[in-house]
GROMACS .gro file of C-alpha atoms in nm:
model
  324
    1UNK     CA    1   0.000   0.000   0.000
    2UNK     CA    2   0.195   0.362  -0.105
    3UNK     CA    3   0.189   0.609   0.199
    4UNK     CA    4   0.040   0.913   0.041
    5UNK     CA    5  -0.217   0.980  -0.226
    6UNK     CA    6  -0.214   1.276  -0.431
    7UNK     CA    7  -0.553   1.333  -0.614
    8UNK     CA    8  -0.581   1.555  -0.856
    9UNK     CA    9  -0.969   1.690  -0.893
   10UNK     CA   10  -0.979   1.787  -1.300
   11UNK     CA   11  -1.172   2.010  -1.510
   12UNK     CA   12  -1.126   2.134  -1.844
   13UNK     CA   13  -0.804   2.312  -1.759
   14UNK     CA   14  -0.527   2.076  -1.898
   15UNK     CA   15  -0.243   2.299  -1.953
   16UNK     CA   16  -0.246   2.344  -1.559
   17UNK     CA   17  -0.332   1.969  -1.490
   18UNK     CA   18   0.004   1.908  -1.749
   19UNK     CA   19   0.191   2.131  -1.421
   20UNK     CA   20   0.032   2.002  -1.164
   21UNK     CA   21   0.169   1.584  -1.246
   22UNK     CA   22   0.450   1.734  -1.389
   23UNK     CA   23   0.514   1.891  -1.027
   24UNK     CA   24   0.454   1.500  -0.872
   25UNK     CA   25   0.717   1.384  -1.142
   26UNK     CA   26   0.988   1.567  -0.910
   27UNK     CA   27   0.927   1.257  -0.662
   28UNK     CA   28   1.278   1.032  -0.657
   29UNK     CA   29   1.218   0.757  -0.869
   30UNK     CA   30   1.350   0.549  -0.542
   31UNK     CA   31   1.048   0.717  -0.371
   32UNK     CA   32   0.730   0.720  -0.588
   33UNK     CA   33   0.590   0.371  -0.563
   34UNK     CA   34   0.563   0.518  -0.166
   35UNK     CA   35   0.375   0.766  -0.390
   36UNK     CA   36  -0.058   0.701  -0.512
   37UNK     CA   37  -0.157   0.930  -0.856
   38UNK     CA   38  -0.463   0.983  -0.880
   39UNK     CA   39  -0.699   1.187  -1.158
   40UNK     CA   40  -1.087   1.226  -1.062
   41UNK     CA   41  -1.191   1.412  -1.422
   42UNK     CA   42  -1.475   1.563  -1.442
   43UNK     CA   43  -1.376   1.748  -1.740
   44UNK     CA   44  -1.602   1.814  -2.050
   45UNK     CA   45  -1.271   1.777  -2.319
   46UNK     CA   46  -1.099   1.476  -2.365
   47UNK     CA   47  -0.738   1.690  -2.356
   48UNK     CA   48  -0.705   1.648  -1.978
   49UNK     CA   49  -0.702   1.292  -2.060
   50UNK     CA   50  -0.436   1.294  -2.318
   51UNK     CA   51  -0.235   1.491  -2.083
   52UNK     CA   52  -0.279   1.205  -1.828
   53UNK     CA   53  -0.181   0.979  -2.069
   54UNK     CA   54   0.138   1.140  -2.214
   55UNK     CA   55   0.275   1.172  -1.894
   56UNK     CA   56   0.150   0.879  -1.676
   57UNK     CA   57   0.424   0.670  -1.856
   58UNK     CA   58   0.725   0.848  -1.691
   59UNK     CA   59   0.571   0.761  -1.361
   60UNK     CA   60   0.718   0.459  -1.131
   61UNK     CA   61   0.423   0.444  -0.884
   62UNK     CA   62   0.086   0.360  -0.878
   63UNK     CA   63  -0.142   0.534  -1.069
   64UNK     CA   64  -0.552   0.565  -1.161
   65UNK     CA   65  -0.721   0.805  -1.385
   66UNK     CA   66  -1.142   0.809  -1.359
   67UNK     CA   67  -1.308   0.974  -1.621
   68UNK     CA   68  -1.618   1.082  -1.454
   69UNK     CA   69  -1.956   1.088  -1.677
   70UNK     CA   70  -2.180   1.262  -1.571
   71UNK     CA   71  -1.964   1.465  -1.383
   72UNK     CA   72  -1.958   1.470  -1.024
   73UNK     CA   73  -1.934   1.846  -0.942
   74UNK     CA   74  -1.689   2.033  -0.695
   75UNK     CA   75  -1.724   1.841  -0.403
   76UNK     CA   76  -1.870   1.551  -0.515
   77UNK     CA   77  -1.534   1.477  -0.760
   78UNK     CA   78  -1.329   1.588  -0.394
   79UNK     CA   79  -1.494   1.296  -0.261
   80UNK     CA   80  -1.473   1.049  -0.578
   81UNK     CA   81  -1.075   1.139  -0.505
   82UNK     CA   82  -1.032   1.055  -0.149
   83UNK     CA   83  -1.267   0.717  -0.192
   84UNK     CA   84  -1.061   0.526  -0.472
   85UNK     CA   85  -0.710   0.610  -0.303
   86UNK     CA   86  -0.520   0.345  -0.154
   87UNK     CA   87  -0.215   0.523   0.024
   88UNK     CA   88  -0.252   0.583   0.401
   89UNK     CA   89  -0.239   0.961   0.355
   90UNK     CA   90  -0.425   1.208   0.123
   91UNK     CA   91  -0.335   1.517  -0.030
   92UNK     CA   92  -0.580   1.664  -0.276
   93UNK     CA   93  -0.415   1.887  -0.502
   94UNK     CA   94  -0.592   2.089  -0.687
   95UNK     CA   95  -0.513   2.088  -1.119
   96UNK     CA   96  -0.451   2.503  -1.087
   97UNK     CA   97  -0.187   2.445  -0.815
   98UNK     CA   98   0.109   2.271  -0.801
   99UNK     CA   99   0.376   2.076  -0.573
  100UNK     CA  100   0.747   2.252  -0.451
  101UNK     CA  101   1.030   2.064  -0.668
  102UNK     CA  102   1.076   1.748  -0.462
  103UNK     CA  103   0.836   1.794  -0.199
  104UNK     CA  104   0.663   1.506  -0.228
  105UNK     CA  105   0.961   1.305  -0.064
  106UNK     CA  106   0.959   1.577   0.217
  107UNK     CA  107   0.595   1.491   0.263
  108UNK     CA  108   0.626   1.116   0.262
  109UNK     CA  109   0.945   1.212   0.473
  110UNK     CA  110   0.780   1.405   0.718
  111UNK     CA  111   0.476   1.078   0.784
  112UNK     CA  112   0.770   0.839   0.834
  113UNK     CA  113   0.839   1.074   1.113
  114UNK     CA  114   0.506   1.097   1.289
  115UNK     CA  115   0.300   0.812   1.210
  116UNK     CA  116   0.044   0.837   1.496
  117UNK     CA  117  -0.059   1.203   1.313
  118UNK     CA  118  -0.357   1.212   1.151
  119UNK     CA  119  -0.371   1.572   1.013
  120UNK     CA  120  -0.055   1.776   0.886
  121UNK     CA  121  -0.049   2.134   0.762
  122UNK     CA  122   0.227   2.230   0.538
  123UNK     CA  123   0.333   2.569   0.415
  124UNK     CA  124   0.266   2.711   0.061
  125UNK     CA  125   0.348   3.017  -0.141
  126UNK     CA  126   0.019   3.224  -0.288
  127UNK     CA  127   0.128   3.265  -0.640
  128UNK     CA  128  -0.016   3.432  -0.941
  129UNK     CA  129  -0.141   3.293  -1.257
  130UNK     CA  130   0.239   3.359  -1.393
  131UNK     CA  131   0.395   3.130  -1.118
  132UNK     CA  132   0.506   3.505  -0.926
  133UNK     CA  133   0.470   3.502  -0.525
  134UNK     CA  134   0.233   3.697  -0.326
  135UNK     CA  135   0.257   3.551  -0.017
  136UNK     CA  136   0.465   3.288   0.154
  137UNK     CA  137   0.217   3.087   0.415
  138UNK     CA  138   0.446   2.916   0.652
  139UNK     CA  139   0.544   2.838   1.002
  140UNK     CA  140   0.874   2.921   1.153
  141UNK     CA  141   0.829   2.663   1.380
  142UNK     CA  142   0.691   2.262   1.426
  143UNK     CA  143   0.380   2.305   1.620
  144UNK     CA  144   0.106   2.095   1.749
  145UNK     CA  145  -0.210   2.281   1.761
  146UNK     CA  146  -0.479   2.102   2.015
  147UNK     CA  147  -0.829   2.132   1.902
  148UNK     CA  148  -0.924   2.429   2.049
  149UNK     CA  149  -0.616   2.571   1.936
  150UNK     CA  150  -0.633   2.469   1.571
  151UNK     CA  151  -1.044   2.556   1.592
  152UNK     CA  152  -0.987   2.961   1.685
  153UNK     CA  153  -0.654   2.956   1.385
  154UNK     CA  154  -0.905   2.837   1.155
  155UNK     CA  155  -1.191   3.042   1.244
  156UNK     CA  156  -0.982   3.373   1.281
  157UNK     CA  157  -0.812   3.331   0.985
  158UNK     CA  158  -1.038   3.276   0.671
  159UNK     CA  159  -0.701   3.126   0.448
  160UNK     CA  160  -0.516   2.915   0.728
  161UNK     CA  161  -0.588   2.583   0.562
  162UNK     CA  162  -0.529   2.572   0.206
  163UNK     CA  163  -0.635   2.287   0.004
  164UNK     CA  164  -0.242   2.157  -0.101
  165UNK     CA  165  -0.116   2.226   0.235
  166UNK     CA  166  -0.322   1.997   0.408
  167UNK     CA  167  -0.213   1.596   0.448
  168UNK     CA  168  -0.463   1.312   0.597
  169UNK     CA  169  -0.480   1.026   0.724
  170UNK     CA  170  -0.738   0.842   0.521
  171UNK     CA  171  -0.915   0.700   0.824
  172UNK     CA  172  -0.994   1.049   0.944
  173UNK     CA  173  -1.267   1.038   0.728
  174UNK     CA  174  -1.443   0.752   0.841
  175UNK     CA  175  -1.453   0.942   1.136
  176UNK     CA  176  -1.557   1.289   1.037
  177UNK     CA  177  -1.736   1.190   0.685
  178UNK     CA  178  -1.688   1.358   0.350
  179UNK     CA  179  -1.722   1.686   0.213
  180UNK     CA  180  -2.087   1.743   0.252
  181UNK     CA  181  -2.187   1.803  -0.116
  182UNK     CA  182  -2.524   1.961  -0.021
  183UNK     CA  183  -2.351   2.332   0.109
  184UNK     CA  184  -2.176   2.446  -0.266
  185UNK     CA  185  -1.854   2.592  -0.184
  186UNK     CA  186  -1.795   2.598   0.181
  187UNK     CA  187  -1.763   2.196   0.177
  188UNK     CA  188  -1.393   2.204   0.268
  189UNK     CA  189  -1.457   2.513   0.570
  190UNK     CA  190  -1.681   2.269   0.701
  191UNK     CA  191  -1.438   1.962   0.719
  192UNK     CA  192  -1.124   2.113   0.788
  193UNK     CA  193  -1.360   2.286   1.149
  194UNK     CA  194  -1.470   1.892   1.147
  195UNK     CA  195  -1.128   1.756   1.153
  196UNK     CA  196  -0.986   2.066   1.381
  197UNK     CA  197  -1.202   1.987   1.611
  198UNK     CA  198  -1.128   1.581   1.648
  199UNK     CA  199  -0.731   1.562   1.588
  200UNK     CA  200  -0.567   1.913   1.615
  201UNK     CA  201  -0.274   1.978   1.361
  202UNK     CA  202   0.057   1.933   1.328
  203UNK     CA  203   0.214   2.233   1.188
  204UNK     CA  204   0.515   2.186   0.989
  205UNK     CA  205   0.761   2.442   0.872
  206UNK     CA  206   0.833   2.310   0.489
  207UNK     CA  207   0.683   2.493   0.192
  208UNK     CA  208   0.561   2.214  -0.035
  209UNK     CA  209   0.282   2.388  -0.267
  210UNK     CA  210   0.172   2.655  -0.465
  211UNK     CA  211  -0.121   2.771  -0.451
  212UNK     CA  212  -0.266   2.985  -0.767
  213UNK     CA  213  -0.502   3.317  -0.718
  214UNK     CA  214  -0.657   3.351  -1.053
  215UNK     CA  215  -0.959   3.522  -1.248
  216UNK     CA  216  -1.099   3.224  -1.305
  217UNK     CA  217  -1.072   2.978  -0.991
  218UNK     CA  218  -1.396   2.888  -0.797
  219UNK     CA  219  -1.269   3.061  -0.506
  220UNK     CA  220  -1.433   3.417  -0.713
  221UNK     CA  221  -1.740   3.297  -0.685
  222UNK     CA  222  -1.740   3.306  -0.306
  223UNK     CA  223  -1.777   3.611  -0.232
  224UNK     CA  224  -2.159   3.723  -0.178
  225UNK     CA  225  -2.438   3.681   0.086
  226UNK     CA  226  -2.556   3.350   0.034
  227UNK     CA  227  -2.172   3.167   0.074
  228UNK     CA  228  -2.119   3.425   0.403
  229UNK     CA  229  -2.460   3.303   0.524
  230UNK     CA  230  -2.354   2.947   0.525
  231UNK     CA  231  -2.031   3.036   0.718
  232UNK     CA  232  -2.219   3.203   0.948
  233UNK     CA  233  -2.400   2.899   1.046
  234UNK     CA  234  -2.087   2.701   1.079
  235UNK     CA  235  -1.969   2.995   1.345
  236UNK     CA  236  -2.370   2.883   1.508
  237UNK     CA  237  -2.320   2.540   1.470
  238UNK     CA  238  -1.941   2.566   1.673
  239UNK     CA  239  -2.146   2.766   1.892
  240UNK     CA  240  -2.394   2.513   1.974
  241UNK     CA  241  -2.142   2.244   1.980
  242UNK     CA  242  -1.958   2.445   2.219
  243UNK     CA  243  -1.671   2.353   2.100
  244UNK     CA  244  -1.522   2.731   2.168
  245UNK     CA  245  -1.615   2.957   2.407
  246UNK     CA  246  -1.895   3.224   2.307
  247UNK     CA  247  -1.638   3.523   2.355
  248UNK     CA  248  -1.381   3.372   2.150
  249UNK     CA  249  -1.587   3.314   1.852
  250UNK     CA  250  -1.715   3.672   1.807
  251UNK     CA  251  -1.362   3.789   1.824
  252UNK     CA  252  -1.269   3.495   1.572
  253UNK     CA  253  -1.591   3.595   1.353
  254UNK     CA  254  -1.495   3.947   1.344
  255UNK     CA  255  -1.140   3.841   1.183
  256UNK     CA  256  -1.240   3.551   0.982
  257UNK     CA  257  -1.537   3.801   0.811
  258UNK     CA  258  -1.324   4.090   0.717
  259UNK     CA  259  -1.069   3.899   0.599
  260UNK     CA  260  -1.273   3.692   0.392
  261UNK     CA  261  -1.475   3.978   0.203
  262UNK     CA  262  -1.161   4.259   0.195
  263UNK     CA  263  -0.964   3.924   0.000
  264UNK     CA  264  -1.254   3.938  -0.240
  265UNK     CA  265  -1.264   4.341  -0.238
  266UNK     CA  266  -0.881   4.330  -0.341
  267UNK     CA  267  -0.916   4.046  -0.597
  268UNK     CA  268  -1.232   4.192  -0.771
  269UNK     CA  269  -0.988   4.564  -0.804
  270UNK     CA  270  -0.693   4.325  -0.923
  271UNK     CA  271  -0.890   4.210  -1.227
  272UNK     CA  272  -1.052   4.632  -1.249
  273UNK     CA  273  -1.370   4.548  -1.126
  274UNK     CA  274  -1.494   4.819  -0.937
  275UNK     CA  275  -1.859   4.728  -0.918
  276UNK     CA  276  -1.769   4.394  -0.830
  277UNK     CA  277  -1.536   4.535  -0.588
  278UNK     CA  278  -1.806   4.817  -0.407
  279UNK     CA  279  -2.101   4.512  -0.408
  280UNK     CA  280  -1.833   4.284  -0.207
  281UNK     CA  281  -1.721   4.550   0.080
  282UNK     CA  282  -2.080   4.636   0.115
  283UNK     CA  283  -2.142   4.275   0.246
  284UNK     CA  284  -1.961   4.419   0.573
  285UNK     CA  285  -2.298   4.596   0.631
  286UNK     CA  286  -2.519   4.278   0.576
  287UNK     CA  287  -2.389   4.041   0.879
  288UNK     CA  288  -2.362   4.166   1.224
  289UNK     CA  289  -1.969   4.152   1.253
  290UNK     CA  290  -1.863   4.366   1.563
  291UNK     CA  291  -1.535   4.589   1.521
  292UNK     CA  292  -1.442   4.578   1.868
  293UNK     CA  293  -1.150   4.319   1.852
  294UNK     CA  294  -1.055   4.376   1.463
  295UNK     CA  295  -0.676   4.328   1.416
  296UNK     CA  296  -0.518   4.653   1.329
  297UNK     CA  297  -0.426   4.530   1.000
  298UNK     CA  298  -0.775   4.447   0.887
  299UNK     CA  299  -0.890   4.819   1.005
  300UNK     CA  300  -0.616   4.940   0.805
  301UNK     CA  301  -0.686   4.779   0.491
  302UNK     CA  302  -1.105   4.836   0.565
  303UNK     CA  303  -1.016   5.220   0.532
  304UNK     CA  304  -0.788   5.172   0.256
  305UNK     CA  305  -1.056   5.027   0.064
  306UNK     CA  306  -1.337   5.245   0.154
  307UNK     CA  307  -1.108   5.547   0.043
  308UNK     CA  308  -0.994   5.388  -0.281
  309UNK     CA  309  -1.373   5.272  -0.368
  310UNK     CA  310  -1.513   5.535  -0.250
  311UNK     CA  311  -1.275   5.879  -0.309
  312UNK     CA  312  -1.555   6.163  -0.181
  313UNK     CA  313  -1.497   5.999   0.142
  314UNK     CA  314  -1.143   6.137   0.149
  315UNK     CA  315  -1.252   6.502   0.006
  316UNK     CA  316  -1.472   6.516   0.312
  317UNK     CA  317  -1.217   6.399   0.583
  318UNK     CA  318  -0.964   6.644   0.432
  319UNK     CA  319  -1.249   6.940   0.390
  320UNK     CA  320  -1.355   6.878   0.770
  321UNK     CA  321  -0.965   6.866   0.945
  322UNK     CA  322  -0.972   7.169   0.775
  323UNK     CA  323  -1.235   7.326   0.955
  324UNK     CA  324  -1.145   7.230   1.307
   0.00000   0.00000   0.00000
């Protein structure tokens, strides 16, 4: 049986599905039968196929490719992923991101190391479309996060747990079920509080992914009332569960909701879409999010935003410190 999985969830984007194996194909040949590849394709084109198929031959491990008709939508093909692997671990990597040269043997490295873990966060860069860095997610130190602890990370900050960062022991779902296919895109916020909440994380200090902000990922369609609804009844259902102290939620819901809907603010005025941009800061008005324990950096960018989206604002501050 290989230790890890990596599943690759397809659709109709083959030229970044051709990165994303060619980014498992760093693996030591010594090391990839350790080493499941997996392709769940939902895809509409046969070219993600031919991709799999040019470069499944220069792999040494075990491999599957599933051609999924119909297809089985976002979460549903997350699912298909995790069900037909065989390693002990999973790692669902996404076909617009992509693996660190070599780190798959620092993954499989790292689960030699601590077998009795059963969830592992890994660092990864934010990169553009173009492979450049934004942002470089990691931890200076190895941590293990108890429940509680890795509960109020998540729910404070709204990009903690990124999809290729995250490593799993395949029984964990047995345990805490699937991705709940029912809730759209808020499947995976729903399973990593699930899984935060049983086992905790160990935080390791290796980048091993890239993770790609782009135009045309899923991730843009995220940001409007019905999706911030539905993680407001997550916040509820922790609250109920009380599986975090009342206090500490509504200072973790204050966080987790600006960040989440200034993100979308910046990435709709990356791509010059102001009116896309205006219609996702005004969703701060919609929810009751209190300001009283908003990180300073968060209040900073807040009036950034409303000066840059909405200038007049700015011509009145200026006109009235010059009255006083």
């Amino acid at each position: 049986m290989p230790l890890l999985s990596i599943c690759i969830p397809a659709y109709n984007r083959p030229e970044w599905l051709k990165r994303a194996i060619l980014s498992i194909l760093t693996t030591p040949i010594e090391q990839q039968p350790q080493v499941e590849l997996i392709v769940s394709d939902d895809s509409t084109i046969p070219a993600c196929k031919q991709i799999v198929d040019e470069l499944i031959v220069n792999w040494h491990g075990k491999h599957h490719y599933c051609q999924n008709t119909p297809s089985l939508g976002m979460a549903g093909n997350w699912n298909h992923c995790i069900q037909i692997a065989s390693g002990e671990y999973v790692l669902i990597l996404h076909d617009d991101d992509y693996l660190e040269a070599g780190a798959p043997g620092k993954i499989l490295e790292t689960l030699q190391q601590h077998p009795n873990e059963s969830a592992l966060l890994f660092g990864v860069n934010v990169v553009t479309s173009k492979q450049n860095i934004q942002k470089q997610q990691i931890f200076q130190s190895q941590k293990r996060l108890t429940s509680k602890e890795a509960l109020e990370k998540l729910l404070t900050n709204s990009s903690f747990i990124r999809f290729p960062g995250i490593v799993l022991n395949r029984q964990v779902f047995q345990r805490t079920g699937y991705f709940k296919e029912t809730i759209g895109g808020i499947a995976d916020i729903d399973l990593w509080i699930r899984i935060c909440q049983q086992y905790g994380l160990l935080c390791i200090p290796i980048t091993t992914a890239n993770y790609t902000v782009h135009g045309n990922a899923l991730t843009m369609q995220m940001f409007n009332t019905q999706v911030l609804k539905g993680i407001e009844n997550l916040f509820k259902n922790v609250e109920a569960q009380q599986w975090l102290p009342k206090s500490t939620l509504q200072k973790c819901k204050t966080n987790y909701f600006h960040q989440f809907i200034l993100a979308g603010t910046v990435r709709h005025l990356k791509r010059w879409d102001a009116k896309s941009a205006s219609n996702t800061f005004k969703l701060l008005n919609q929810f009751n999010i209190e300001n009283k324990h908003l990180k300073l950096k968060w209040k900073i960018v807040k009036i950034t935003l409303k000066i840059i989206l909405n200038p007049k604002d700015l011509f009145i501050f200026v006109q009235q410190s010059n009255e006083v």
